[in-house]
Amino acid sequence: MKMIKIVLADDNVMMVEQISRLIPWEQEGFCLAAKAYDGKTALDAIRELGVDILITDIKMPHMDGLELIRHIRSLGLDAKVIVLSSYSDFQLVREALRLGAAEYIMKTELTPPALSKLLEKLKQQLYQERAGMRKLQEREVHLDSYAARLKEMDSELYRNRRQIKDGMLKELCHSYITEERFLAQKKDYLNIRYGEGRHGVYYLCVDNFDKLLTLFWNHNEALLSFAVMNILDEVLQHFVAADVYYHGSGEFVVLLSLDKKAPDVKEADWPQEIFSKWSQELNRYLGVETSAGFSCDNWRTGQQDHRAGRQDALPKGKPVRRLFLDAMKACQYRFALGKGRLILEQEVADKRGAAPVAYNDRVDNLRNALFTANLHYAEDMAQSILVNGEEVTPELFPEVLKLYERYSFLLYDYMEQNHLQAVCGKLLDGFNELLYYRESIPALNRQLQEILAAVSRSMTTGNAMVRQLIQYIHACYDREITVQSAAEHIGVSSAYLGRLIHKELGVSFSDYLNRYRIGLAKDLLKDGRFKIYEAAEKVGYASTEYFSKMFKKYTGATPKDYVMGKYN
């Protein structure tokens, strides 16, 4: 694998030499391509040699580190940037991170293990991002090809043929037309592969279809459906004769003629084999994930009778309409059992008449788990809070969504009251996005468990030092406090405390402090008793300008707009 190219820039010659000898670069997969003592020299080296990871100081002659980062971004380079900092550089480090620096490390913390770990992390990120970019470029090539083919086929003749074929297949699946009449009306120019004998039906859904269509397909449903159908056709032709039609809203129906299979198709797990193959291709070329339900006549019995030469002994299979409805029903269970998988008719055949979801009991259990602020109690309550998808039918799924919406309201209230935005704000936003896009119960449960774990850690962390730190912040938030002063109060180094906070709470010291302060400030501004500068001072901000900046960052509104009610 290609070595990662490093450029090192610092105006302190001794620091550059020290870092250059800190680790065995080549042995760890890195190439120290250039050493520079000012930003301009570093930029010249980058233009000439390229760079994957830049390690740079901020304060340098001729061109400082911030300007160097701006130039790298203007060149369109995807390089990762590590900023070397000291305690006095805090505001500059913030600006560097805003400009796109990936990481920062205190010069006092530069040890071989720390540098190696950081570089390895960024190297893996580069590999993943570049692999993803290559994948996107490959997809764009295929999308251009599909768009060109769609344009070529956008003729009246093609549209008419497609509409006639899709219409006939829909009529067959909905029993608007008998199989005998369907076969009699079948024309060669329609390229319908359906024939007499045994059949199977896949009911396939593009997961998160509306989101995909909006974010990545510019609302071009025709292009997306055309591209999906082409890949399905290309995959299926290697397995079995099949007809595909678009059922609308990101849903497709695949009608298989099981007696027209390819000779090398294995009997065991063939429905899963076909699903896995097209899932792989759809994800590779289109970035699309799918779920599907499947129903079929008895394939194995049919194959045995054919091999025995007793084709006339085959019993009549299920009507196509029954196969279609069973496959569609199985696919609907993706909301209960999980998306991105194939669900066979047999898996859900016995799932009938599940009991309604007990709203009030579950909500009360969550409320009790939260307001006791007890980690062990929350863990004990998990099974009575979470809904088991195995016990839910598609008819009950809307009830589960309503229950989880109530969980969301309760969690938001609790988060606001306890100023825990820094701890679980992003997780809760993610939970609401899953609800909006009707994600499956297993996915909702995983996100909810993460939220509960984060809340529990923040309120009843098992680490005595972090509990002590939280008490310190809650008692001294209105004064000038830093991670250094907090560390001195507790009796540990600031570097150790910073790492401990991130490990236990999942956020930095400054993020936790600012979110706590802004949460209090919102309460002070709500009733109108305090002016903006007074609220800023009361929660520990000496600068009203900086307070306004932090307020906008964490609430999405300026303090003035918030006071006037101009916020979401």
Coordinates of C-alpha atoms in Angstrom, one line a residue:
M1 CA 0.0 0.0 0.0
K2 CA 1.2 3.5 -0.8
M3 CA 3.0 5.3 2.0
I4 CA 1.3 8.3 3.5
K5 CA 3.3 11.5 2.7
I6 CA 4.0 13.8 5.7
V7 CA 5.0 17.5 5.7
L8 CA 6.2 18.9 9.0
A9 CA 6.3 22.7 9.6
D10 CA 7.4 24.6 12.7
D11 CA 9.6 27.7 13.1
N12 CA 11.3 26.0 16.1
V13 CA 14.2 24.1 14.5
M14 CA 14.7 21.9 17.6
M15 CA 11.0 21.0 17.6
V16 CA 11.1 19.9 14.0
E17 CA 14.2 17.8 14.5
Q18 CA 12.7 16.3 17.7
I19 CA 9.5 15.3 15.9
S20 CA 11.3 14.0 12.9
R21 CA 13.2 11.5 15.2
L22 CA 10.1 10.7 17.3
I23 CA 8.9 7.6 15.4
P24 CA 10.2 5.2 12.7
W25 CA 8.2 6.8 9.9
E26 CA 8.7 4.3 7.1
Q27 CA 8.2 1.3 9.4
E28 CA 4.8 2.7 10.3
G29 CA 3.8 3.4 6.7
F30 CA 4.7 7.1 6.5
C31 CA 7.1 9.1 4.4
L32 CA 8.5 12.3 5.9
A33 CA 8.5 14.2 2.6
A34 CA 9.5 17.6 3.8
K35 CA 10.6 19.7 6.8
A36 CA 9.9 23.4 6.8
Y37 CA 10.5 26.3 9.2
D38 CA 7.8 28.7 8.0
G39 CA 4.5 28.4 6.3
K40 CA 5.6 29.6 2.9
T41 CA 8.4 27.0 2.6
A42 CA 5.9 24.4 3.7
L43 CA 3.4 25.5 1.0
D44 CA 6.1 25.4 -1.7
A45 CA 7.0 21.8 -0.7
I46 CA 3.4 20.8 -0.7
R47 CA 2.9 22.2 -4.2
E48 CA 5.9 20.3 -5.4
L49 CA 5.7 17.0 -3.6
G50 CA 2.0 16.8 -2.5
V51 CA 0.9 15.9 1.1
D52 CA -1.4 13.5 2.9
I53 CA -0.9 14.7 6.4
L54 CA 0.4 18.1 7.4
I55 CA 1.8 18.6 10.9
T56 CA 2.1 22.4 11.5
D57 CA 2.6 25.0 14.2
I58 CA 0.3 28.0 14.1
K59 CA 2.7 30.9 14.8
M60 CA 5.3 31.0 12.1
P61 CA 7.0 33.7 10.1
H62 CA 6.2 34.6 6.4
M63 CA 3.0 32.6 6.6
D64 CA 1.3 31.3 9.7
G65 CA -0.4 27.9 10.1
L66 CA -3.9 29.3 9.6
E67 CA -3.0 30.8 6.3
L68 CA -1.2 27.6 5.3
I69 CA -4.4 25.6 6.0
R70 CA -6.4 28.1 3.9
H71 CA -4.0 27.6 1.0
I72 CA -4.2 23.8 1.2
R73 CA -8.0 23.9 1.1
S74 CA -7.9 26.4 -1.9
L75 CA -5.7 23.9 -3.8
G76 CA -8.5 21.2 -3.3
L77 CA -6.2 18.9 -1.4
D78 CA -7.9 16.3 1.0
A79 CA -4.9 16.3 3.3
K80 CA -5.4 15.9 7.1
V81 CA -4.0 18.6 9.3
I82 CA -2.6 18.2 12.8
V83 CA -2.1 21.5 14.6
L84 CA 0.7 21.7 17.2
S85 CA -0.4 23.9 20.0
S86 CA 0.4 25.3 23.4
Y87 CA -2.0 26.6 26.2
S88 CA -1.7 30.2 24.9
D89 CA -2.9 29.1 21.4
F90 CA -6.4 28.1 22.4
Q91 CA -8.3 30.6 20.3
L92 CA -6.0 30.0 17.3
V93 CA -6.6 26.3 17.6
R94 CA -10.3 26.8 17.5
E95 CA -9.9 28.8 14.3
A96 CA -7.7 26.1 12.8
L97 CA -10.3 23.5 13.5
R98 CA -12.9 25.7 12.0
L99 CA -10.8 25.9 8.8
G100 CA -10.8 22.1 8.6
A101 CA -7.8 20.9 10.7
A102 CA -8.5 17.3 11.7
E103 CA -6.7 17.2 15.1
Y104 CA -4.6 19.2 17.5
I105 CA -2.0 18.0 19.9
M106 CA -0.3 19.8 22.7
K107 CA 3.5 20.1 22.2
T108 CA 3.9 19.0 25.8
E109 CA 2.0 15.7 25.0
L110 CA 4.1 14.8 22.0
T111 CA 5.3 11.3 22.8
P112 CA 6.0 8.4 20.3
P113 CA 2.9 6.4 21.3
A114 CA 0.6 9.6 21.1
L115 CA 2.0 10.6 17.7
S116 CA 1.8 7.1 16.3
K117 CA -1.7 6.6 17.5
L118 CA -2.9 10.0 16.0
L119 CA -1.1 9.4 12.7
E120 CA -2.6 5.9 12.4
K121 CA -6.1 7.2 13.0
L122 CA -5.7 9.9 10.3
K123 CA -4.2 7.4 7.9
Q124 CA -7.2 5.0 8.3
Q125 CA -9.5 8.0 7.8
L126 CA -7.7 8.9 4.6
Y127 CA -7.9 5.4 3.3
Q128 CA -11.6 5.2 4.0
E129 CA -12.5 8.6 2.6
R130 CA -10.5 8.0 -0.6
A131 CA -12.0 4.6 -1.1
G132 CA -15.4 6.3 -0.7
M133 CA -14.5 9.0 -3.2
R134 CA -13.4 6.4 -5.7
K135 CA -16.7 4.6 -5.1
L136 CA -18.6 7.8 -5.7
Q137 CA -16.7 8.5 -8.9
E138 CA -17.4 5.0 -10.1
R139 CA -21.1 5.5 -9.3
E140 CA -21.2 8.8 -11.2
V141 CA -19.8 7.1 -14.3
H142 CA -22.6 4.5 -14.1
L143 CA -25.2 7.2 -13.4
D144 CA -24.1 9.1 -16.5
S145 CA -24.4 5.9 -18.4
Y146 CA -27.9 5.2 -17.1
A147 CA -28.9 8.8 -17.8
A148 CA -27.7 8.5 -21.4
R149 CA -29.5 5.2 -21.8
L150 CA -32.7 6.6 -20.3
K151 CA -32.5 9.5 -22.7
E152 CA -32.0 7.2 -25.6
M153 CA -35.0 5.1 -24.6
D154 CA -37.2 8.1 -23.9
S155 CA -39.0 7.6 -27.1
E156 CA -42.7 7.2 -27.5
L157 CA -42.3 3.6 -28.7
Y158 CA -40.1 2.6 -25.7
R159 CA -42.5 4.4 -23.2
N160 CA -45.5 2.7 -24.7
R161 CA -43.8 -0.8 -24.5
R162 CA -42.7 -0.2 -20.9
Q163 CA -46.2 1.0 -19.9
I164 CA -47.9 -1.9 -21.6
K165 CA -45.5 -4.5 -20.0
D166 CA -45.7 -2.9 -16.6
G167 CA -49.5 -2.6 -16.9
M168 CA -49.9 -6.3 -17.8
L169 CA -47.6 -7.5 -14.9
K170 CA -49.5 -5.3 -12.4
E171 CA -52.8 -6.7 -13.7
L172 CA -51.5 -10.2 -13.2
C173 CA -50.2 -9.6 -9.7
H174 CA -53.5 -7.9 -8.7
S175 CA -55.6 -10.6 -10.4
Y176 CA -57.2 -8.1 -12.7
I177 CA -56.4 -10.6 -15.5
T178 CA -56.1 -14.4 -15.4
E179 CA -52.9 -16.2 -16.1
E180 CA -54.4 -17.8 -19.2
R181 CA -55.4 -14.4 -20.6
F182 CA -52.1 -12.9 -19.7
L183 CA -50.1 -15.6 -21.6
A184 CA -52.5 -15.2 -24.6
Q185 CA -51.8 -11.4 -24.7
K186 CA -48.0 -11.7 -24.2
K187 CA -46.1 -10.4 -27.3
D188 CA -42.5 -11.1 -28.2
Y189 CA -41.7 -7.3 -28.6
L190 CA -42.6 -6.8 -24.9
N191 CA -39.8 -9.2 -23.8
I192 CA -42.0 -10.8 -21.1
R193 CA -40.2 -13.9 -19.6
Y194 CA -43.1 -15.1 -17.5
G195 CA -44.3 -18.6 -18.5
E196 CA -46.4 -21.5 -17.2
G197 CA -45.2 -23.5 -14.2
R198 CA -44.0 -22.5 -10.8
H199 CA -43.3 -18.9 -9.7
G200 CA -41.9 -16.7 -7.1
V201 CA -42.2 -13.0 -6.2
Y202 CA -39.7 -10.6 -4.6
Y203 CA -41.2 -7.4 -3.3
L204 CA -38.3 -5.0 -3.0
C205 CA -38.1 -1.6 -1.3
V206 CA -35.3 1.0 -1.6
D207 CA -34.6 1.9 2.0
N208 CA -35.0 5.5 3.0
F209 CA -36.2 6.2 -0.5
D210 CA -37.5 9.8 0.0
K211 CA -34.2 10.8 1.7
L212 CA -32.1 9.3 -1.1
L213 CA -34.2 11.0 -3.7
T214 CA -33.8 14.4 -2.1
L215 CA -30.2 14.3 -1.1
F216 CA -28.5 12.3 -3.9
W217 CA -30.9 12.1 -6.9
N218 CA -32.2 15.6 -7.3
H219 CA -35.7 14.3 -7.0
N220 CA -35.3 12.4 -10.3
E221 CA -37.4 9.3 -9.5
A222 CA -37.4 8.2 -13.2
L223 CA -33.7 8.0 -13.3
L224 CA -33.4 6.2 -9.9
S225 CA -36.1 3.6 -10.8
F226 CA -34.6 3.0 -14.2
A227 CA -31.1 2.5 -12.8
V228 CA -32.4 0.1 -10.1
M229 CA -34.4 -1.9 -12.7
N230 CA -31.4 -2.2 -15.0
I231 CA -29.2 -3.6 -12.2
L232 CA -31.9 -6.0 -11.2
D233 CA -32.3 -7.2 -14.8
E234 CA -28.5 -7.7 -15.1
V235 CA -28.3 -9.7 -11.9
L236 CA -31.4 -11.8 -12.5
Q237 CA -30.4 -13.0 -16.0
H238 CA -27.6 -15.1 -14.4
F239 CA -30.1 -16.9 -12.2
V240 CA -33.6 -17.3 -13.4
A241 CA -36.1 -15.9 -16.0
A242 CA -37.7 -12.8 -14.3
D243 CA -39.8 -9.8 -15.0
V244 CA -39.3 -6.5 -13.1
Y245 CA -41.7 -3.6 -12.8
Y246 CA -41.8 -0.4 -10.8
H247 CA -44.6 -0.3 -8.3
G248 CA -43.9 3.3 -7.3
S249 CA -42.4 5.1 -4.2
G250 CA -39.2 3.2 -4.4
E251 CA -40.8 -0.2 -4.5
F252 CA -40.3 -2.9 -7.2
V253 CA -41.9 -6.2 -8.0
V254 CA -39.8 -9.1 -9.4
L255 CA -41.8 -12.0 -10.8
L256 CA -39.8 -15.2 -11.3
S257 CA -40.5 -18.2 -13.5
L258 CA -38.9 -20.9 -11.5
D259 CA -38.9 -23.5 -14.2
K260 CA -36.6 -21.3 -16.3
K261 CA -33.6 -21.2 -14.0
A262 CA -30.0 -21.2 -15.0
P263 CA -28.4 -24.7 -14.8
D264 CA -25.8 -23.7 -12.2
V265 CA -28.2 -22.2 -9.7
K266 CA -28.0 -24.0 -6.4
E267 CA -31.1 -25.2 -4.6
A268 CA -29.9 -24.3 -1.2
D269 CA -30.6 -20.6 -0.1
W270 CA -31.1 -19.4 -3.7
P271 CA -33.5 -16.6 -2.8
Q272 CA -30.9 -15.2 -0.4
E273 CA -28.1 -15.6 -3.0
I274 CA -30.0 -13.6 -5.5
F275 CA -30.9 -10.9 -3.0
S276 CA -27.3 -10.7 -1.7
K277 CA -26.0 -10.3 -5.3
W278 CA -28.2 -7.5 -6.3
S279 CA -27.8 -5.8 -2.9
Q280 CA -24.1 -5.8 -3.5
E281 CA -24.4 -4.4 -7.0
L282 CA -27.0 -1.7 -6.1
N283 CA -24.8 -0.5 -3.2
R284 CA -21.7 -0.5 -5.3
Y285 CA -23.0 1.4 -8.3
L286 CA -25.8 3.5 -6.9
G287 CA -25.2 3.7 -3.2
V288 CA -28.7 2.2 -2.6
E289 CA -29.6 -0.2 0.1
T290 CA -32.7 -2.4 -0.2
S291 CA -35.0 -4.7 1.8
A292 CA -37.2 -7.4 0.3
G293 CA -39.9 -9.9 1.0
F294 CA -40.1 -13.2 -0.8
S295 CA -42.7 -15.8 -1.5
C296 CA -42.6 -18.8 -3.9
D297 CA -44.1 -22.1 -4.9
N298 CA -42.2 -25.2 -3.6
W299 CA -38.9 -24.9 -5.6
R300 CA -37.3 -28.1 -4.3
T301 CA -40.3 -30.3 -5.0
G302 CA -40.5 -29.0 -8.5
Q303 CA -36.8 -29.6 -9.1
Q304 CA -37.0 -33.2 -7.8
D305 CA -40.1 -34.0 -10.0
H306 CA -38.3 -32.5 -13.1
R307 CA -35.2 -34.6 -12.5
A308 CA -37.4 -37.7 -12.1
G309 CA -39.0 -36.9 -15.5
R310 CA -42.5 -36.4 -14.0
Q311 CA -43.2 -32.9 -15.0
D312 CA -46.9 -33.7 -15.4
A313 CA -47.0 -34.7 -11.7
L314 CA -46.4 -31.2 -10.5
P315 CA -49.3 -29.9 -8.4
K316 CA -50.8 -26.5 -9.2
G317 CA -48.9 -23.7 -7.5
K318 CA -50.2 -20.7 -5.6
P319 CA -51.8 -17.9 -7.6
V320 CA -49.5 -15.1 -8.5
R321 CA -51.7 -12.7 -6.5
R322 CA -51.2 -14.7 -3.4
L323 CA -47.4 -14.8 -4.0
F324 CA -47.4 -11.0 -4.5
L325 CA -49.4 -10.3 -1.4
D326 CA -47.3 -12.7 0.8
A327 CA -44.1 -11.1 -0.5
M328 CA -45.4 -7.6 0.1
K329 CA -46.5 -8.5 3.6
A330 CA -43.1 -10.1 4.4
C331 CA -41.3 -6.9 3.1
Q332 CA -43.4 -4.8 5.5
Y333 CA -41.8 -6.6 8.4
R334 CA -38.6 -4.8 7.6
F335 CA -39.8 -2.0 10.0
A336 CA -40.1 -4.6 12.8
L337 CA -37.2 -6.9 12.0
G338 CA -34.6 -4.5 10.5
K339 CA -33.9 -3.1 7.1
G340 CA -31.3 -4.1 4.5
R341 CA -32.3 -7.8 4.6
L342 CA -34.4 -10.4 2.9
I343 CA -37.5 -11.6 4.8
L344 CA -39.0 -14.9 3.7
E345 CA -42.7 -15.5 3.8
Q346 CA -42.1 -18.5 6.1
E347 CA -40.4 -16.2 8.7
V348 CA -43.5 -14.2 9.3
A349 CA -46.3 -16.6 8.4
D350 CA -47.2 -17.2 12.1
K351 CA -46.9 -13.6 13.3
R352 CA -50.5 -12.7 13.7
G353 CA -52.5 -10.7 16.2
A354 CA -49.7 -9.3 18.4
A355 CA -50.9 -7.4 21.5
P356 CA -51.1 -3.6 21.2
V357 CA -48.2 -1.6 22.5
A358 CA -48.6 -0.6 26.2
Y359 CA -47.9 3.2 25.9
N360 CA -48.3 4.4 29.4
D361 CA -46.4 1.7 31.2
R362 CA -43.4 2.0 28.9
V363 CA -43.3 5.8 29.1
D364 CA -43.5 5.6 32.9
N365 CA -40.6 3.2 32.9
L366 CA -38.5 5.6 30.9
R367 CA -39.5 8.5 33.1
N368 CA -38.5 6.6 36.2
A369 CA -35.2 5.5 34.7
L370 CA -34.3 9.1 33.7
F371 CA -35.4 10.8 36.9
T372 CA -33.7 8.4 39.2
A373 CA -30.5 9.3 37.3
N374 CA -29.4 5.7 38.1
L375 CA -27.3 3.8 35.6
H376 CA -28.2 0.4 36.9
Y377 CA -31.9 1.2 37.1
A378 CA -31.8 2.4 33.5
E379 CA -30.2 -0.8 32.4
D380 CA -32.7 -2.9 34.4
M381 CA -35.6 -0.9 32.7
A382 CA -34.2 -1.3 29.2
Q383 CA -36.2 -4.4 28.4
S384 CA -39.4 -2.8 29.5
I385 CA -38.7 0.4 27.6
L386 CA -37.6 -1.1 24.2
V387 CA -40.0 -2.8 21.9
N388 CA -39.0 -6.2 20.6
G389 CA -39.4 -6.1 16.8
E390 CA -39.9 -9.9 16.7
E391 CA -43.3 -9.3 18.5
V392 CA -44.6 -6.5 16.2
T393 CA -46.7 -6.9 13.1
P394 CA -46.7 -4.2 10.3
E395 CA -50.1 -3.1 11.5
L396 CA -48.6 -2.2 14.9
F397 CA -45.6 -0.4 13.6
P398 CA -47.3 3.1 13.6
E399 CA -48.1 2.6 17.3
V400 CA -44.4 1.9 18.0
L401 CA -43.5 5.1 16.2
K402 CA -45.9 7.1 18.3
L403 CA -44.5 5.5 21.5
Y404 CA -40.9 6.4 20.4
E405 CA -42.0 9.9 19.6
R406 CA -43.2 10.2 23.2
Y407 CA -39.8 8.9 24.3
S408 CA -38.3 11.7 22.3
F409 CA -40.4 14.4 23.9
L410 CA -39.6 13.1 27.3
L411 CA -35.8 12.9 26.6
Y412 CA -35.8 16.4 25.1
D413 CA -37.4 17.8 28.2
Y414 CA -35.0 16.0 30.5
M415 CA -32.0 17.1 28.4
E416 CA -33.1 20.8 28.5
Q417 CA -33.8 20.7 32.3
N418 CA -30.4 19.2 33.0
H419 CA -28.4 21.0 30.4
L420 CA -27.2 17.8 28.8
Q421 CA -27.1 19.1 25.2
A422 CA -23.4 18.5 25.0
V423 CA -23.9 14.9 26.1
C424 CA -26.8 13.6 24.1
G425 CA -28.0 16.5 21.8
K426 CA -26.6 15.0 18.6
L427 CA -27.8 11.5 19.5
L428 CA -31.3 12.7 20.1
D429 CA -31.3 14.6 16.9
G430 CA -30.3 11.4 15.2
F431 CA -33.1 9.5 16.9
N432 CA -35.6 12.0 15.6
E433 CA -34.3 11.7 12.1
L434 CA -34.7 7.9 12.3
L435 CA -38.3 8.5 13.4
Y436 CA -38.9 10.9 10.6
Y437 CA -37.7 8.4 8.0
R438 CA -39.6 5.5 9.6
E439 CA -36.5 3.5 10.4
S440 CA -36.8 0.0 11.7
I441 CA -37.4 -0.9 15.4
P442 CA -33.9 -2.5 15.8
A443 CA -32.2 0.7 14.5
L444 CA -34.4 2.9 16.8
N445 CA -33.6 0.6 19.8
R446 CA -29.8 0.9 19.1
Q447 CA -30.0 4.7 19.0
L448 CA -32.3 4.9 22.1
Q449 CA -29.8 2.7 24.0
E450 CA -27.0 5.0 23.1
I451 CA -28.9 8.0 24.4
L452 CA -29.8 6.3 27.7
A453 CA -26.2 5.2 28.1
A454 CA -24.9 8.8 27.5
V455 CA -27.4 10.3 29.9
S456 CA -26.5 7.7 32.5
R457 CA -22.8 8.2 32.2
S458 CA -23.2 12.0 32.5
M459 CA -25.3 11.8 35.6
T460 CA -23.9 8.8 37.4
T461 CA -20.5 8.2 35.9
G462 CA -18.6 5.5 37.7
N463 CA -15.5 7.7 37.7
A464 CA -15.2 9.7 40.9
M465 CA -13.0 12.4 39.2
V466 CA -15.6 13.1 36.5
R467 CA -18.3 13.3 39.1
Q468 CA -16.1 15.8 41.0
L469 CA -15.5 17.7 37.7
I470 CA -19.3 18.0 37.0
Q471 CA -19.9 19.3 40.5
Y472 CA -17.1 21.8 40.1
I473 CA -18.5 23.1 36.8
H474 CA -22.0 23.3 38.2
A475 CA -20.7 25.2 41.2
C476 CA -18.2 27.5 39.4
Y477 CA -19.7 28.0 35.9
D478 CA -20.1 31.8 36.6
R479 CA -16.4 32.3 37.1
E480 CA -13.4 32.0 34.7
I481 CA -12.7 28.3 34.7
T482 CA -10.5 26.2 32.4
V483 CA -9.6 22.6 32.1
Q484 CA -6.3 23.7 33.8
S485 CA -8.1 25.2 36.8
A486 CA -10.4 22.2 37.0
A487 CA -7.5 19.8 36.9
E488 CA -5.7 21.7 39.7
H489 CA -8.9 21.6 41.8
I490 CA -9.2 17.8 41.4
G491 CA -5.4 17.2 41.6
V492 CA -4.6 15.8 38.2
S493 CA -2.9 17.0 35.0
S494 CA -5.0 18.9 32.5
A495 CA -4.0 16.5 29.7
Y496 CA -5.2 13.5 31.8
L497 CA -8.4 15.2 32.8
G498 CA -9.2 16.2 29.2
R499 CA -8.8 12.6 28.0
L500 CA -10.9 11.3 30.9
I501 CA -13.7 13.7 30.2
H502 CA -13.8 12.6 26.6
K503 CA -13.7 8.9 27.5
E504 CA -16.5 9.2 30.2
L505 CA -18.8 11.8 28.7
G506 CA -17.9 11.7 25.0
V507 CA -17.4 15.5 24.8
S508 CA -14.5 17.9 25.5
F509 CA -14.3 20.1 28.7
S510 CA -15.0 23.3 26.8
D511 CA -18.0 21.8 25.0
Y512 CA -19.6 20.5 28.2
L513 CA -18.9 23.9 30.0
N514 CA -20.3 26.0 27.1
R515 CA -23.4 23.9 26.6
Y516 CA -24.1 24.0 30.4
R517 CA -23.6 27.8 30.5
I518 CA -25.8 28.4 27.4
G519 CA -28.5 26.2 28.8
L520 CA -28.6 28.4 31.9
A521 CA -28.5 31.5 29.9
K522 CA -31.6 30.5 27.9
D523 CA -33.5 30.2 31.2
L524 CA -32.3 33.7 32.2
L525 CA -33.3 35.3 28.9
K526 CA -36.7 33.5 28.6
D527 CA -38.5 35.5 31.2
G528 CA -37.0 38.9 30.1
R529 CA -35.7 39.8 33.6
F530 CA -32.1 40.1 32.4
K531 CA -30.4 42.0 29.5
I532 CA -28.1 40.0 27.2
Y533 CA -24.9 41.3 28.8
E534 CA -26.3 40.6 32.3
A535 CA -27.1 37.0 31.3
A536 CA -23.7 36.6 29.8
E537 CA -22.0 37.7 33.0
K538 CA -24.2 35.6 35.2
V539 CA -23.2 32.4 33.4
G540 CA -19.5 33.2 33.2
Y541 CA -18.8 35.0 30.0
A542 CA -16.7 38.2 30.3
S543 CA -17.2 39.1 26.6
T544 CA -20.8 39.6 25.3
E545 CA -19.5 39.1 21.8
Y546 CA -18.1 35.7 22.6
F547 CA -21.3 34.8 24.5
S548 CA -23.4 35.7 21.4
K549 CA -21.1 33.6 19.3
M550 CA -21.4 30.6 21.6
F551 CA -25.2 31.1 22.0
K552 CA -25.7 31.1 18.2
K553 CA -23.5 27.9 17.9
Y554 CA -25.5 25.9 20.5
T555 CA -29.0 27.2 19.9
G556 CA -29.0 28.3 16.2
A557 CA -30.2 31.8 17.1
T558 CA -28.5 35.0 18.4
P559 CA -29.4 36.0 22.0
K560 CA -31.4 39.0 20.6
D561 CA -33.4 36.7 18.3
Y562 CA -34.0 34.3 21.1
V563 CA -35.3 37.0 23.4
M564 CA -37.7 38.2 20.6
G565 CA -38.9 34.6 20.0
K566 CA -37.3 34.3 16.6
Y567 CA -36.0 30.7 17.0
N568 CA -37.2 27.2 16.2

